[in-house]
mmCIF file of C-alpha atoms and ligand atoms in Angstrom:
data_model
loop_
_atom_site.group_PDB
_atom_site.id
_atom_site.type_symbol
_atom_site.label_atom_id
_atom_site.label_comp_id
_atom_site.label_asym_id
_atom_site.label_seq_id
_atom_site.Cartn_x
_atom_site.Cartn_y
_atom_site.Cartn_z
ATOM 1 C CA MET G 1 0.397 -14.850 19.174
ATOM 2 C CA LYS G 2 -1.716 -11.990 17.859
ATOM 3 C CA THR G 3 -4.584 -14.218 16.667
ATOM 4 C CA LYS G 4 -5.298 -15.509 20.161
ATOM 5 C CA LYS G 5 -6.202 -12.046 21.346
ATOM 6 C CA PHE G 6 -8.254 -11.349 18.258
ATOM 7 C CA ASP G 7 -11.931 -11.670 19.114
ATOM 8 C CA PRO G 8 -13.866 -11.965 15.824
ATOM 9 C CA ALA G 9 -17.292 -12.334 17.470
ATOM 10 C CA SER G 10 -16.891 -9.089 19.425
ATOM 11 C CA LYS G 11 -15.671 -7.303 16.301
ATOM 12 C CA ILE G 12 -18.934 -8.250 14.586
ATOM 13 C CA GLN G 13 -20.997 -7.358 17.617
ATOM 14 C CA ALA G 14 -19.320 -3.952 17.860
ATOM 15 C CA LEU G 15 -20.837 -2.895 14.543
ATOM 16 C CA LYS G 16 -23.942 -0.727 14.623
ATOM 17 C CA GLN G 17 -25.892 -1.699 11.547
ATOM 18 C CA PHE G 18 -29.387 -0.270 11.881
ATOM 19 C CA GLY G 19 -32.213 -0.493 9.395
ATOM 20 C CA GLU G 20 -33.447 2.557 7.532
ATOM 21 C CA PHE G 21 -36.357 3.104 9.967
ATOM 22 C CA GLY G 22 -34.438 2.094 13.075
ATOM 23 C CA GLY G 23 -35.000 -1.601 12.458
ATOM 24 C CA VAL G 24 -32.589 -3.693 14.502
ATOM 25 C CA ASN G 25 -31.774 -5.606 11.346
ATOM 26 C CA PRO G 26 -30.349 -3.599 8.457
ATOM 27 C CA SER G 27 -32.939 -2.888 5.784
ATOM 28 C CA ILE G 28 -32.924 -5.071 2.705
ATOM 29 C CA THR G 29 -32.324 -2.937 -0.334
ATOM 30 C CA ASP G 30 -34.361 -4.712 -2.948
ATOM 31 C CA SER G 31 -33.145 -2.659 -5.896
ATOM 32 C CA SER G 32 -30.841 -3.431 -8.753
ATOM 33 C CA THR G 33 -30.299 0.215 -9.685
ATOM 34 C CA PHE G 34 -29.955 3.473 -7.725
ATOM 35 C CA THR G 35 -30.972 7.028 -8.442
ATOM 36 C CA PHE G 36 -28.669 10.082 -8.391
ATOM 37 C CA MET G 37 -29.561 13.741 -7.820
ATOM 38 C CA THR G 38 -26.671 15.044 -9.893
ATOM 39 C CA ALA G 39 -25.029 13.843 -13.070
ATOM 40 C CA LYS G 40 -21.581 14.380 -11.613
ATOM 41 C CA THR G 41 -22.120 12.024 -8.645
ATOM 42 C CA MET G 42 -23.177 9.298 -11.051
ATOM 43 C CA LEU G 43 -20.020 9.711 -13.123
ATOM 44 C CA ASP G 44 -17.810 9.806 -10.016
ATOM 45 C CA THR G 45 -19.431 6.615 -8.739
ATOM 46 C CA PHE G 46 -18.602 4.915 -12.043
ATOM 47 C CA HIS G 47 -14.992 5.791 -11.387
ATOM 48 C CA GLY G 48 -15.148 4.299 -7.878
ATOM 49 C CA GLU G 49 -14.636 7.714 -6.284
ATOM 50 C CA THR G 50 -17.851 8.201 -4.322
ATOM 51 C CA GLU G 51 -17.835 6.584 -0.910
ATOM 52 C CA GLY G 52 -21.302 5.544 0.228
ATOM 53 C CA CYS G 53 -22.990 5.876 -3.172
ATOM 54 C CA PHE G 54 -24.496 2.899 -4.900
ATOM 55 C CA LEU G 55 -24.785 2.552 -8.632
ATOM 56 C CA TYR G 56 -25.924 -0.870 -9.688
ATOM 57 C CA ALA G 57 -26.328 -4.029 -7.603
ATOM 58 C CA ARG G 58 -23.820 -6.150 -9.564
ATOM 59 C CA HIS G 59 -21.219 -3.591 -8.490
ATOM 60 C CA TRP G 60 -22.329 -2.984 -4.900
ATOM 61 C CA ASN G 61 -25.574 -2.811 -3.008
ATOM 62 C CA PRO G 62 -26.286 -1.716 0.575
ATOM 63 C CA SER G 63 -27.352 -5.166 1.838
ATOM 64 C CA ASN G 64 -24.169 -6.746 0.527
ATOM 65 C CA LYS G 65 -22.166 -3.912 2.054
ATOM 66 C CA PHE G 66 -23.571 -4.642 5.540
ATOM 67 C CA LEU G 67 -22.599 -8.304 5.228
ATOM 68 C CA ALA G 68 -19.212 -7.498 3.681
ATOM 69 C CA ASP G 69 -18.428 -5.041 6.498
ATOM 70 C CA ALA G 70 -19.289 -7.676 9.108
ATOM 71 C CA LEU G 71 -17.056 -10.236 7.383
ATOM 72 C CA ALA G 72 -14.177 -7.768 7.152
ATOM 73 C CA ALA G 73 -14.587 -7.096 10.882
ATOM 74 C CA MET G 74 -14.553 -10.834 11.591
ATOM 75 C CA GLU G 75 -11.444 -11.395 9.499
ATOM 76 C CA GLY G 76 -9.543 -8.229 10.429
ATOM 77 C CA THR G 77 -9.292 -7.147 6.784
ATOM 78 C CA GLU G 78 -9.925 -3.643 5.469
ATOM 79 C CA ALA G 79 -12.724 -4.824 3.186
ATOM 80 C CA ALA G 80 -14.714 -7.723 1.803
ATOM 81 C CA TRP G 81 -16.946 -8.539 -1.168
ATOM 82 C CA VAL G 82 -19.716 -11.170 -1.179
ATOM 83 C CA THR G 83 -20.400 -13.578 -4.013
ATOM 84 C CA GLY G 84 -23.120 -15.931 -5.200
ATOM 85 C CA SER G 85 -21.073 -19.014 -4.229
ATOM 86 C CA GLY G 86 -17.787 -20.081 -2.681
ATOM 87 C CA MET G 87 -16.551 -21.102 -6.131
ATOM 88 C CA ALA G 88 -17.356 -17.599 -7.384
ATOM 89 C CA ALA G 89 -15.184 -16.119 -4.623
ATOM 90 C CA ILE G 90 -12.300 -18.495 -5.404
ATOM 91 C CA THR G 91 -12.440 -18.118 -9.193
ATOM 92 C CA THR G 92 -12.801 -14.323 -8.978
ATOM 93 C CA VAL G 93 -9.644 -14.051 -6.873
ATOM 94 C CA ILE G 94 -7.666 -16.381 -9.134
ATOM 95 C CA LEU G 95 -8.730 -14.677 -12.355
ATOM 96 C CA GLN G 96 -8.055 -11.242 -10.855
ATOM 97 C CA LEU G 97 -4.515 -12.132 -9.773
ATOM 98 C CA CYS G 98 -3.426 -14.222 -12.757
ATOM 99 C CA ASN G 99 -2.969 -13.379 -16.414
ATOM 100 C CA SER G 100 -2.305 -15.742 -19.258
ATOM 101 C CA GLY G 101 1.212 -17.175 -18.853
ATOM 102 C CA ASP G 102 1.180 -16.943 -15.050
ATOM 103 C CA HIS G 103 1.680 -19.746 -12.576
ATOM 104 C CA ILE G 104 0.022 -20.868 -9.329
ATOM 105 C CA VAL G 105 1.304 -23.104 -6.543
ATOM 106 C CA SER G 106 -1.568 -24.943 -4.845
ATOM 107 C CA SER G 107 -2.088 -27.526 -2.160
ATOM 108 C CA VAL G 108 -3.007 -30.816 -3.819
ATOM 109 C CA THR G 109 -5.662 -31.375 -1.164
ATOM 110 C CA THR G 110 -8.323 -28.760 -1.705
ATOM 111 C CA TYR G 111 -12.055 -28.753 -2.207
ATOM 112 C CA GLY G 112 -12.843 -30.848 -5.320
ATOM 113 C CA GLY G 113 -14.321 -27.935 -7.261
ATOM 114 C CA THR G 114 -11.227 -25.828 -6.608
ATOM 115 C CA TYR G 115 -8.997 -28.691 -7.725
ATOM 116 C CA ALA G 116 -11.056 -29.129 -10.919
ATOM 117 C CA PHE G 117 -10.888 -25.383 -11.684
ATOM 118 C CA LEU G 118 -7.121 -25.275 -11.201
ATOM 119 C CA LYS G 119 -6.463 -28.514 -13.048
ATOM 120 C CA ASN G 120 -9.057 -28.589 -15.859
ATOM 121 C CA TYR G 121 -10.257 -25.031 -16.400
ATOM 122 C CA LEU G 122 -7.197 -22.794 -16.059
ATOM 123 C CA PRO G 123 -5.278 -24.448 -18.949
ATOM 124 C CA LYS G 124 -7.642 -22.683 -21.358
ATOM 125 C CA PHE G 125 -6.195 -19.388 -20.098
ATOM 126 C CA ASN G 126 -2.660 -20.778 -20.260
ATOM 127 C CA ILE G 127 -2.308 -20.524 -16.476
ATOM 128 C CA ASP G 128 -0.143 -23.284 -15.075
ATOM 129 C CA VAL G 129 -0.576 -24.895 -11.652
ATOM 130 C CA THR G 130 1.908 -26.904 -9.587
ATOM 131 C CA PHE G 131 0.254 -29.055 -6.918
ATOM 132 C CA VAL G 132 2.272 -29.637 -3.757
ATOM 133 C CA ASP G 133 1.961 -31.315 -0.377
ATOM 134 C CA ILE G 134 1.130 -28.197 1.599
ATOM 135 C CA THR G 135 2.672 -29.568 4.801
ATOM 136 C CA ASP G 136 6.060 -29.655 3.014
ATOM 137 C CA LEU G 137 7.197 -26.019 3.116
ATOM 138 C CA ASP G 138 10.369 -26.755 1.131
ATOM 139 C CA ALA G 139 8.244 -28.160 -1.662
ATOM 140 C CA VAL G 140 6.066 -25.018 -1.560
ATOM 141 C CA GLU G 141 9.075 -22.703 -1.865
ATOM 142 C CA LYS G 142 10.789 -24.800 -4.548
ATOM 143 C CA ALA G 143 7.636 -24.763 -6.669
ATOM 144 C CA ILE G 144 7.651 -20.933 -6.876
ATOM 145 C CA ARG G 145 8.811 -19.651 -10.277
ATOM 146 C CA PRO G 146 9.454 -16.134 -11.617
ATOM 147 C CA ASN G 147 5.927 -16.114 -13.123
ATOM 148 C CA THR G 148 4.190 -17.415 -9.958
ATOM 149 C CA LYS G 149 1.439 -15.046 -8.853
ATOM 150 C CA MET G 150 -0.082 -16.855 -5.916
ATOM 151 C CA VAL G 151 0.144 -19.710 -3.450
ATOM 152 C CA TYR G 152 -3.257 -21.218 -2.732
ATOM 153 C CA THR G 153 -4.233 -23.305 0.258
ATOM 154 C CA GLU G 154 -6.992 -24.126 2.745
ATOM 155 C CA THR G 155 -6.238 -23.444 6.416
ATOM 156 C CA MET G 156 -7.729 -26.859 7.205
ATOM 157 C CA THR G 157 -7.739 -28.905 4.018
ATOM 158 C CA ASN G 158 -10.642 -30.859 2.605
ATOM 159 C CA PRO G 159 -10.976 -33.776 3.265
ATOM 160 C CA LEU G 160 -7.661 -34.724 4.893
ATOM 161 C CA LEU G 161 -7.926 -32.045 7.608
ATOM 162 C CA GLN G 162 -4.260 -31.089 7.237
ATOM 163 C CA ILE G 163 -3.324 -27.722 8.726
ATOM 164 C CA SER G 164 -1.464 -25.166 6.604
ATOM 165 C CA ASP G 165 1.283 -23.289 8.425
ATOM 166 C CA ILE G 166 0.044 -19.820 7.451
ATOM 167 C CA PRO G 167 2.738 -17.754 9.272
ATOM 168 C CA ALA G 168 5.530 -19.815 7.669
ATOM 169 C CA MET G 169 3.887 -19.805 4.247
ATOM 170 C CA SER G 170 3.428 -16.063 4.483
ATOM 171 C CA LYS G 171 7.164 -15.615 5.068
ATOM 172 C CA ILE G 172 7.838 -17.600 1.897
ATOM 173 C CA THR G 173 5.268 -15.759 -0.235
ATOM 174 C CA LYS G 174 6.413 -12.336 1.004
ATOM 175 C CA LYS G 175 10.041 -13.211 0.246
ATOM 176 C CA HIS G 176 9.082 -14.095 -3.338
ATOM 177 C CA GLY G 177 6.568 -11.274 -3.790
ATOM 178 C CA VAL G 178 3.576 -13.551 -4.435
ATOM 179 C CA GLN G 179 0.096 -13.473 -2.926
ATOM 180 C CA LEU G 180 -1.009 -15.993 -0.303
ATOM 181 C CA VAL G 181 -4.665 -16.904 -0.828
ATOM 182 C CA VAL G 182 -6.342 -18.969 1.882
ATOM 183 C CA ASP G 183 -9.716 -20.728 1.896
ATOM 184 C CA ASN G 184 -10.887 -20.661 5.532
ATOM 185 C CA THR G 185 -14.281 -22.315 4.942
ATOM 186 C CA PHE G 186 -13.782 -25.123 7.503
ATOM 187 C CA THR G 187 -12.513 -22.874 10.281
ATOM 188 C CA PRO G 188 -14.147 -19.437 10.516
ATOM 189 C CA MET G 189 -13.274 -17.696 13.808
ATOM 190 C CA ILE G 190 -10.958 -20.595 14.729
ATOM 191 C CA PHE G 191 -8.286 -19.200 12.419
ATOM 192 C CA ALA G 192 -7.690 -15.621 11.310
ATOM 193 C CA PRO G 193 -5.476 -16.259 8.261
ATOM 194 C CA TYR G 194 -5.192 -12.588 7.289
ATOM 195 C CA LEU G 195 -3.802 -11.670 10.706
ATOM 196 C CA MET G 196 -1.249 -14.465 10.348
ATOM 197 C CA GLY G 197 0.030 -13.076 7.045
ATOM 198 C CA ALA G 198 -2.319 -14.275 4.298
ATOM 199 C CA ASP G 199 -3.134 -11.617 1.683
ATOM 200 C CA ILE G 200 -6.631 -12.740 0.743
ATOM 201 C CA VAL G 201 -9.081 -14.985 2.609
ATOM 202 C CA VAL G 202 -11.946 -16.681 0.780
ATOM 203 C CA TYR G 203 -15.007 -18.453 2.115
ATOM 204 C CA SER G 204 -17.796 -20.641 0.982
ATOM 205 C CA MET G 205 -20.468 -19.056 3.202
ATOM 206 C CA THR G 206 -22.703 -21.976 2.180
ATOM 207 C CA LYS G 207 -21.065 -23.893 5.031
ATOM 208 C CA TYR G 208 -20.434 -22.735 8.608
ATOM 209 C CA ILE G 209 -20.930 -18.999 8.144
ATOM 210 C CA ASN G 210 -24.537 -19.364 7.064
ATOM 211 C CA GLY G 211 -24.961 -22.736 8.762
ATOM 212 C CA LYS G 212 -28.482 -23.457 7.537
ATOM 213 C CA ASN G 213 -27.911 -25.099 4.144
ATOM 214 C CA ASP G 214 -30.583 -22.863 2.655
ATOM 215 C CA ALA G 215 -28.232 -20.809 0.477
ATOM 216 C CA VAL G 216 -25.114 -20.948 -1.654
ATOM 217 C CA ALA G 217 -22.794 -17.955 -1.152
ATOM 218 C CA GLY G 218 -19.175 -16.921 -0.839
ATOM 219 C CA ALA G 219 -16.906 -14.128 0.353
ATOM 220 C CA ILE G 220 -13.584 -12.490 -0.432
ATOM 221 C CA CYS G 221 -11.858 -10.715 2.485
ATOM 222 C CA ALA G 222 -8.951 -8.526 1.421
ATOM 223 C CA SER G 223 -7.464 -5.025 1.270
ATOM 224 C CA ASN G 224 -9.489 -1.991 0.194
ATOM 225 C CA GLN G 225 -7.405 -1.871 -2.958
ATOM 226 C CA PHE G 226 -8.138 -5.467 -3.925
ATOM 227 C CA VAL G 227 -11.877 -5.003 -3.401
ATOM 228 C CA LEU G 228 -11.739 -1.810 -5.489
ATOM 229 C CA ASP G 229 -9.805 -3.702 -8.154
ATOM 230 C CA ILE G 230 -12.242 -6.621 -8.451
ATOM 231 C CA SER G 231 -15.206 -4.220 -8.608
ATOM 232 C CA ASN G 232 -13.593 -1.834 -11.100
ATOM 233 C CA VAL G 233 -16.064 -1.161 -13.915
ATOM 234 C CA ASN G 234 -13.382 -1.348 -16.614
ATOM 235 C CA ASN G 235 -11.378 -4.425 -15.695
ATOM 236 C CA GLY G 236 -12.549 -5.865 -12.356
ATOM 237 C CA THR G 237 -13.180 -9.604 -12.413
ATOM 238 C CA ALA G 238 -16.171 -9.422 -10.057
ATOM 239 C CA MET G 239 -17.746 -6.527 -11.942
ATOM 240 C CA LEU G 240 -17.235 -8.135 -15.349
ATOM 241 C CA LEU G 241 -18.006 -11.784 -14.581
ATOM 242 C CA GLY G 242 -20.883 -10.725 -12.338
ATOM 243 C CA PRO G 243 -20.996 -13.200 -9.406
ATOM 244 C CA ALA G 244 -22.683 -10.689 -7.015
ATOM 245 C CA LEU G 245 -24.748 -12.170 -4.192
ATOM 246 C CA ASP G 246 -28.473 -11.430 -4.139
ATOM 247 C CA PRO G 247 -29.296 -8.832 -1.439
ATOM 248 C CA LEU G 248 -32.171 -10.912 -0.011
ATOM 249 C CA ARG G 249 -29.683 -13.695 0.666
ATOM 250 C CA SER G 250 -26.970 -11.467 2.040
ATOM 251 C CA SER G 251 -29.490 -10.118 4.509
ATOM 252 C CA SER G 252 -30.419 -13.620 5.752
ATOM 253 C CA ILE G 253 -26.763 -14.700 5.925
ATOM 254 C CA LEU G 254 -25.866 -11.629 8.012
ATOM 255 C CA LYS G 255 -28.404 -12.656 10.657
ATOM 256 C CA ASN G 256 -26.909 -16.159 10.780
ATOM 257 C CA LEU G 257 -23.373 -14.751 11.014
ATOM 258 C CA HIS G 258 -24.314 -13.276 14.392
ATOM 259 C CA THR G 259 -24.642 -16.780 15.918
ATOM 260 C CA LEU G 260 -21.540 -18.226 14.244
ATOM 261 C CA HIS G 261 -19.395 -17.983 17.389
ATOM 262 C CA ILE G 262 -21.862 -20.009 19.447
ATOM 263 C CA ARG G 263 -22.298 -22.602 16.732
ATOM 264 C CA MET G 264 -18.557 -23.074 16.138
ATOM 265 C CA LYS G 265 -18.003 -23.811 19.827
ATOM 266 C CA GLN G 266 -20.728 -26.467 19.871
ATOM 267 C CA HIS G 267 -19.569 -28.077 16.598
ATOM 268 C CA SER G 268 -16.028 -28.282 18.017
ATOM 269 C CA LYS G 269 -17.172 -29.617 21.361
ATOM 270 C CA ASN G 270 -19.220 -32.369 19.723
ATOM 271 C CA ALA G 271 -16.473 -33.320 17.265
ATOM 272 C CA MET G 272 -13.932 -33.539 20.101
ATOM 273 C CA TYR G 273 -16.297 -35.824 22.027
ATOM 274 C CA LEU G 274 -16.652 -38.132 19.005
ATOM 275 C CA ALA G 275 -12.875 -38.141 18.410
ATOM 276 C CA GLU G 276 -12.255 -39.242 21.990
ATOM 277 C CA ARG G 277 -14.822 -42.017 21.744
ATOM 278 C CA PHE G 278 -13.534 -43.153 18.322
ATOM 279 C CA LYS G 279 -10.085 -43.423 19.875
ATOM 280 C CA GLU G 280 -11.443 -45.474 22.788
ATOM 281 C CA ILE G 281 -13.103 -48.013 20.508
ATOM 282 C CA GLY G 282 -10.010 -48.271 18.302
ATOM 283 C CA LEU G 283 -11.536 -46.802 15.149
ATOM 284 C CA LYS G 284 -9.202 -45.263 12.564
ATOM 285 C CA TYR G 285 -10.093 -41.582 12.727
ATOM 286 C CA ASN G 286 -8.598 -38.212 11.869
ATOM 287 C CA TYR G 287 -9.218 -35.108 13.999
ATOM 288 C CA PRO G 288 -6.790 -32.179 14.394
ATOM 289 C CA GLY G 289 -7.849 -31.806 18.038
ATOM 290 C CA MET G 290 -6.156 -35.062 19.026
ATOM 291 C CA PRO G 291 -2.419 -35.183 19.807
ATOM 292 C CA SER G 292 -1.974 -38.015 17.279
ATOM 293 C CA HIS G 293 -2.820 -35.620 14.412
ATOM 294 C CA PRO G 294 0.437 -34.671 12.621
ATOM 295 C CA GLN G 295 -0.310 -30.927 12.784
ATOM 296 C CA HIS G 296 -1.944 -30.867 16.221
ATOM 297 C CA GLU G 297 0.768 -28.683 17.759
ATOM 298 C CA LEU G 298 0.814 -26.414 14.717
ATOM 299 C CA MET G 299 -2.944 -25.976 14.977
ATOM 300 C CA LYS G 300 -2.606 -25.107 18.668
ATOM 301 C CA SER G 301 -0.040 -22.443 17.827
ATOM 302 C CA MET G 302 -2.325 -20.813 15.249
ATOM 303 C CA MET G 303 -5.846 -21.195 16.611
ATOM 304 C CA ASN G 304 -8.193 -18.983 18.508
ATOM 305 C CA GLU G 305 -8.469 -21.417 21.406
ATOM 306 C CA GLU G 306 -11.971 -20.667 22.616
ATOM 307 C CA TYR G 307 -13.448 -22.016 19.371
ATOM 308 C CA GLY G 308 -11.900 -25.472 19.604
ATOM 309 C CA PHE G 309 -10.595 -27.649 16.789
ATOM 310 C CA GLY G 310 -13.580 -27.447 14.484
ATOM 311 C CA GLY G 311 -16.507 -29.647 13.577
ATOM 312 C CA MET G 312 -14.912 -31.762 10.852
ATOM 313 C CA ILE G 313 -13.787 -35.303 11.601
ATOM 314 C CA ALA G 314 -13.008 -38.232 9.319
ATOM 315 C CA ILE G 315 -12.985 -41.969 9.870
ATOM 316 C CA ASP G 316 -11.462 -44.642 7.666
ATOM 317 C CA MET G 317 -13.679 -47.600 6.773
ATOM 318 C CA GLU G 318 -10.942 -48.937 4.430
ATOM 319 C CA THR G 319 -13.237 -49.573 1.446
ATOM 320 C CA ALA G 320 -15.943 -47.601 -0.322
ATOM 321 C CA GLU G 321 -18.351 -50.528 0.223
ATOM 322 C CA ARG G 322 -17.950 -50.498 3.996
ATOM 323 C CA ALA G 323 -18.216 -46.694 3.985
ATOM 324 C CA ALA G 324 -21.480 -46.960 2.045
ATOM 325 C CA ALA G 325 -22.890 -49.580 4.435
ATOM 326 C CA LEU G 326 -22.030 -47.438 7.461
ATOM 327 C CA MET G 327 -23.512 -44.275 5.985
ATOM 328 C CA GLU G 328 -26.741 -46.008 4.954
ATOM 329 C CA SER G 329 -27.144 -47.436 8.440
ATOM 330 C CA MET G 330 -26.416 -44.065 10.114
ATOM 331 C CA GLN G 331 -28.944 -42.387 7.843
ATOM 332 C CA LEU G 332 -31.624 -44.922 8.873
ATOM 333 C CA LYS G 333 -30.873 -44.317 12.552
ATOM 334 C CA ASN G 334 -31.005 -40.551 12.001
ATOM 335 C CA VAL G 335 -27.455 -39.935 13.206
ATOM 336 C CA GLY G 336 -27.673 -37.253 10.553
ATOM 337 C CA TYR G 337 -27.979 -37.062 6.807
ATOM 338 C CA HIS G 338 -25.964 -38.691 4.052
ATOM 339 C CA ALA G 339 -25.256 -35.477 2.173
ATOM 340 C CA VAL G 340 -22.370 -33.382 0.943
ATOM 341 C CA SER G 341 -21.716 -29.932 2.393
ATOM 342 C CA LEU G 342 -21.004 -29.053 6.002
ATOM 343 C CA GLY G 343 -21.632 -26.674 8.843
ATOM 344 C CA TYR G 344 -25.284 -27.701 9.204
ATOM 345 C CA PHE G 345 -27.100 -28.108 12.513
ATOM 346 C CA LYS G 346 -27.566 -31.839 11.858
ATOM 347 C CA THR G 347 -24.565 -34.076 11.309
ATOM 348 C CA LEU G 348 -23.785 -34.619 7.614
ATOM 349 C CA PHE G 349 -21.591 -37.410 6.301
ATOM 350 C CA SER G 350 -20.270 -38.444 2.922
ATOM 351 C CA ASN G 351 -17.601 -40.623 1.369
ATOM 352 C CA SER G 352 -15.169 -38.027 0.042
ATOM 353 C CA GLY G 353 -13.669 -40.154 -2.750
ATOM 354 C CA LYS G 354 -17.139 -40.741 -4.184
ATOM 355 C CA SER G 355 -18.475 -37.231 -3.605
ATOM 356 C CA THR G 356 -16.784 -33.905 -2.849
ATOM 357 C CA SER G 357 -13.359 -35.138 -3.996
ATOM 358 C CA SER G 358 -14.568 -37.250 -6.940
ATOM 359 C CA GLU G 359 -13.095 -34.579 -9.250
ATOM 360 C CA VAL G 360 -9.674 -35.657 -7.992
ATOM 361 C CA PRO G 361 -8.422 -38.659 -10.024
ATOM 362 C CA VAL G 362 -8.229 -41.911 -8.027
ATOM 363 C CA GLU G 363 -4.403 -42.106 -8.447
ATOM 364 C CA VAL G 364 -4.047 -38.597 -7.003
ATOM 365 C CA GLN G 365 -6.423 -39.476 -4.144
ATOM 366 C CA HIS G 366 -4.192 -42.446 -3.440
ATOM 367 C CA GLU G 367 -0.990 -40.368 -3.649
ATOM 368 C CA MET G 368 -2.268 -37.789 -1.179
ATOM 369 C CA GLY G 369 -3.174 -40.550 1.267
ATOM 370 C CA MET G 370 -6.944 -40.392 0.912
ATOM 371 C CA SER G 371 -8.523 -43.737 1.703
ATOM 372 C CA PRO G 372 -11.391 -44.960 -0.533
ATOM 373 C CA GLY G 373 -13.252 -45.689 2.719
ATOM 374 C CA LEU G 374 -12.887 -42.159 4.142
ATOM 375 C CA VAL G 375 -16.141 -40.983 5.685
ATOM 376 C CA ARG G 376 -16.106 -37.258 6.386
ATOM 377 C CA PHE G 377 -18.404 -36.022 9.134
ATOM 378 C CA SER G 378 -19.542 -32.479 9.621
ATOM 379 C CA VAL G 379 -20.599 -32.888 13.233
ATOM 380 C CA GLY G 380 -23.886 -31.173 14.061
ATOM 381 C CA LEU G 381 -25.054 -29.085 16.976
ATOM 382 C CA ASP G 382 -26.517 -32.140 18.791
ATOM 383 C CA ASN G 383 -27.410 -31.362 22.375
ATOM 384 C CA ASP G 384 -26.882 -35.010 23.343
ATOM 385 C CA ILE G 385 -23.790 -36.072 21.445
ATOM 386 C CA GLU G 386 -23.409 -39.148 23.672
ATOM 387 C CA ALA G 387 -26.665 -40.492 22.277
ATOM 388 C CA THR G 388 -25.443 -39.711 18.759
ATOM 389 C CA PHE G 389 -22.245 -41.644 19.423
ATOM 390 C CA GLU G 390 -24.258 -44.647 20.620
ATOM 391 C CA LEU G 391 -26.176 -44.645 17.352
ATOM 392 C CA ILE G 392 -22.912 -44.465 15.379
ATOM 393 C CA GLN G 393 -21.581 -47.369 17.402
ATOM 394 C CA GLU G 394 -24.713 -49.435 16.658
ATOM 395 C CA SER G 395 -24.172 -48.770 12.959
ATOM 396 C CA LEU G 396 -20.481 -49.728 13.222
ATOM 397 C CA ASN G 397 -21.446 -52.990 14.937
ATOM 398 C CA GLU G 398 -23.817 -53.844 12.097
ATOM 399 C CA ILE G 399 -21.229 -53.842 9.339
HETATM 400 C C1 PLP T 1 -18.013 -25.999 -0.467
HETATM 401 C C2 PLP T 1 -16.637 -25.486 -0.533
HETATM 402 C C3 PLP T 1 -16.247 -24.618 -1.551
HETATM 403 C C4 PLP T 1 -17.180 -24.200 -2.659
HETATM 404 O O1 PLP T 1 -18.217 -23.410 -2.175
HETATM 405 P P1 PLP T 1 -19.677 -23.269 -2.874
HETATM 406 O O2 PLP T 1 -20.368 -22.340 -1.973
HETATM 407 O O3 PLP T 1 -20.259 -24.645 -2.915
HETATM 408 O O4 PLP T 1 -19.440 -22.744 -4.245
HETATM 409 C C5 PLP T 1 -14.958 -24.141 -1.528
HETATM 410 N N1 PLP T 1 -14.080 -24.501 -0.572
HETATM 411 C C6 PLP T 1 -14.408 -25.359 0.416
HETATM 412 C C7 PLP T 1 -13.390 -25.726 1.438
HETATM 413 C C8 PLP T 1 -15.697 -25.883 0.468
HETATM 414 O O5 PLP T 1 -16.020 -26.738 1.444
#
């Protein structure tokens, strides 16, 4: 498959992004507005016709362009646009594609904020959403209506770690003339959704891409036309709602992007080690890298093998009380931190039902098969993961 040969890290490395004075890091352009030598160039830039000219930093700025170009190279898209958060990327895409009266088909398991936006916020624009089990492709196709504008999913869903069959979904969306929008936050470099047929790929860069938990940011990777459309001064959602990323942040995120490939491999290696040990001790766990995972073979057919199966793993403690006891003990032993978010160098763990999926009503959590005792781990970059496992085991023995 095409994605296996795609080498996102080398695509990023192949860019030559020098600073203004030959600095090896691109210069930070700390300006909100830009000067023009002629009146005509300014007008043309307003109309989106002047390549390489910058007008105003909510529209575009050079630091964001460097980062956006690197992300487009990573994803294999023509273009990208960077936002002040992952939610800003997701909501910008949705509000750009959908008008009042339109319809969306979405995976029922998504990030809690995305679920809340689709379920609670879109009704005020009269945009209707049908939630489906994304592993049931018949259900996805049946849910498409004449007014459907997009199918929304996560390549690896939060927190159930289901895998979306992007090539098959893309066949369905192309047949019906709707856009396939994919959140690839959990699996950068592991999956290249655009190259498998997705139309638009979104990221919370807050997570793996930045990997330092010092910033909130997002990205939209898409066609040139879509990026022009969202930044159109007259009717572009990004231009008019204004979620542009700050250039100081985009500059720091770009530097972290250059180590993403190394980090992803270590996260995956450590998570695989924990999965194997969890299996040995008979713990109820969920990891797409293990053959027992329902979409293990599907993941193998779609993934960029050298990056492994990702750093996210979940265990089932059956009840929220036992999950809490385990997490408190692990925090005391410094296995990592009891915190939401992911992609950090230390292991982070949280009880999804009581945190990042708490926006999802308990009945829906139950329906989608999410245990109240689910503890989601974002496995860190630990150099000695065996020692980390021993600490986890001590905590398990305590409760
Ligand atoms: C965190 C997250 C988001 C939201 O991103 P922010 O940067 O927090 O706005 C969206 N999707 C997924 C899968 C996430 O994990």
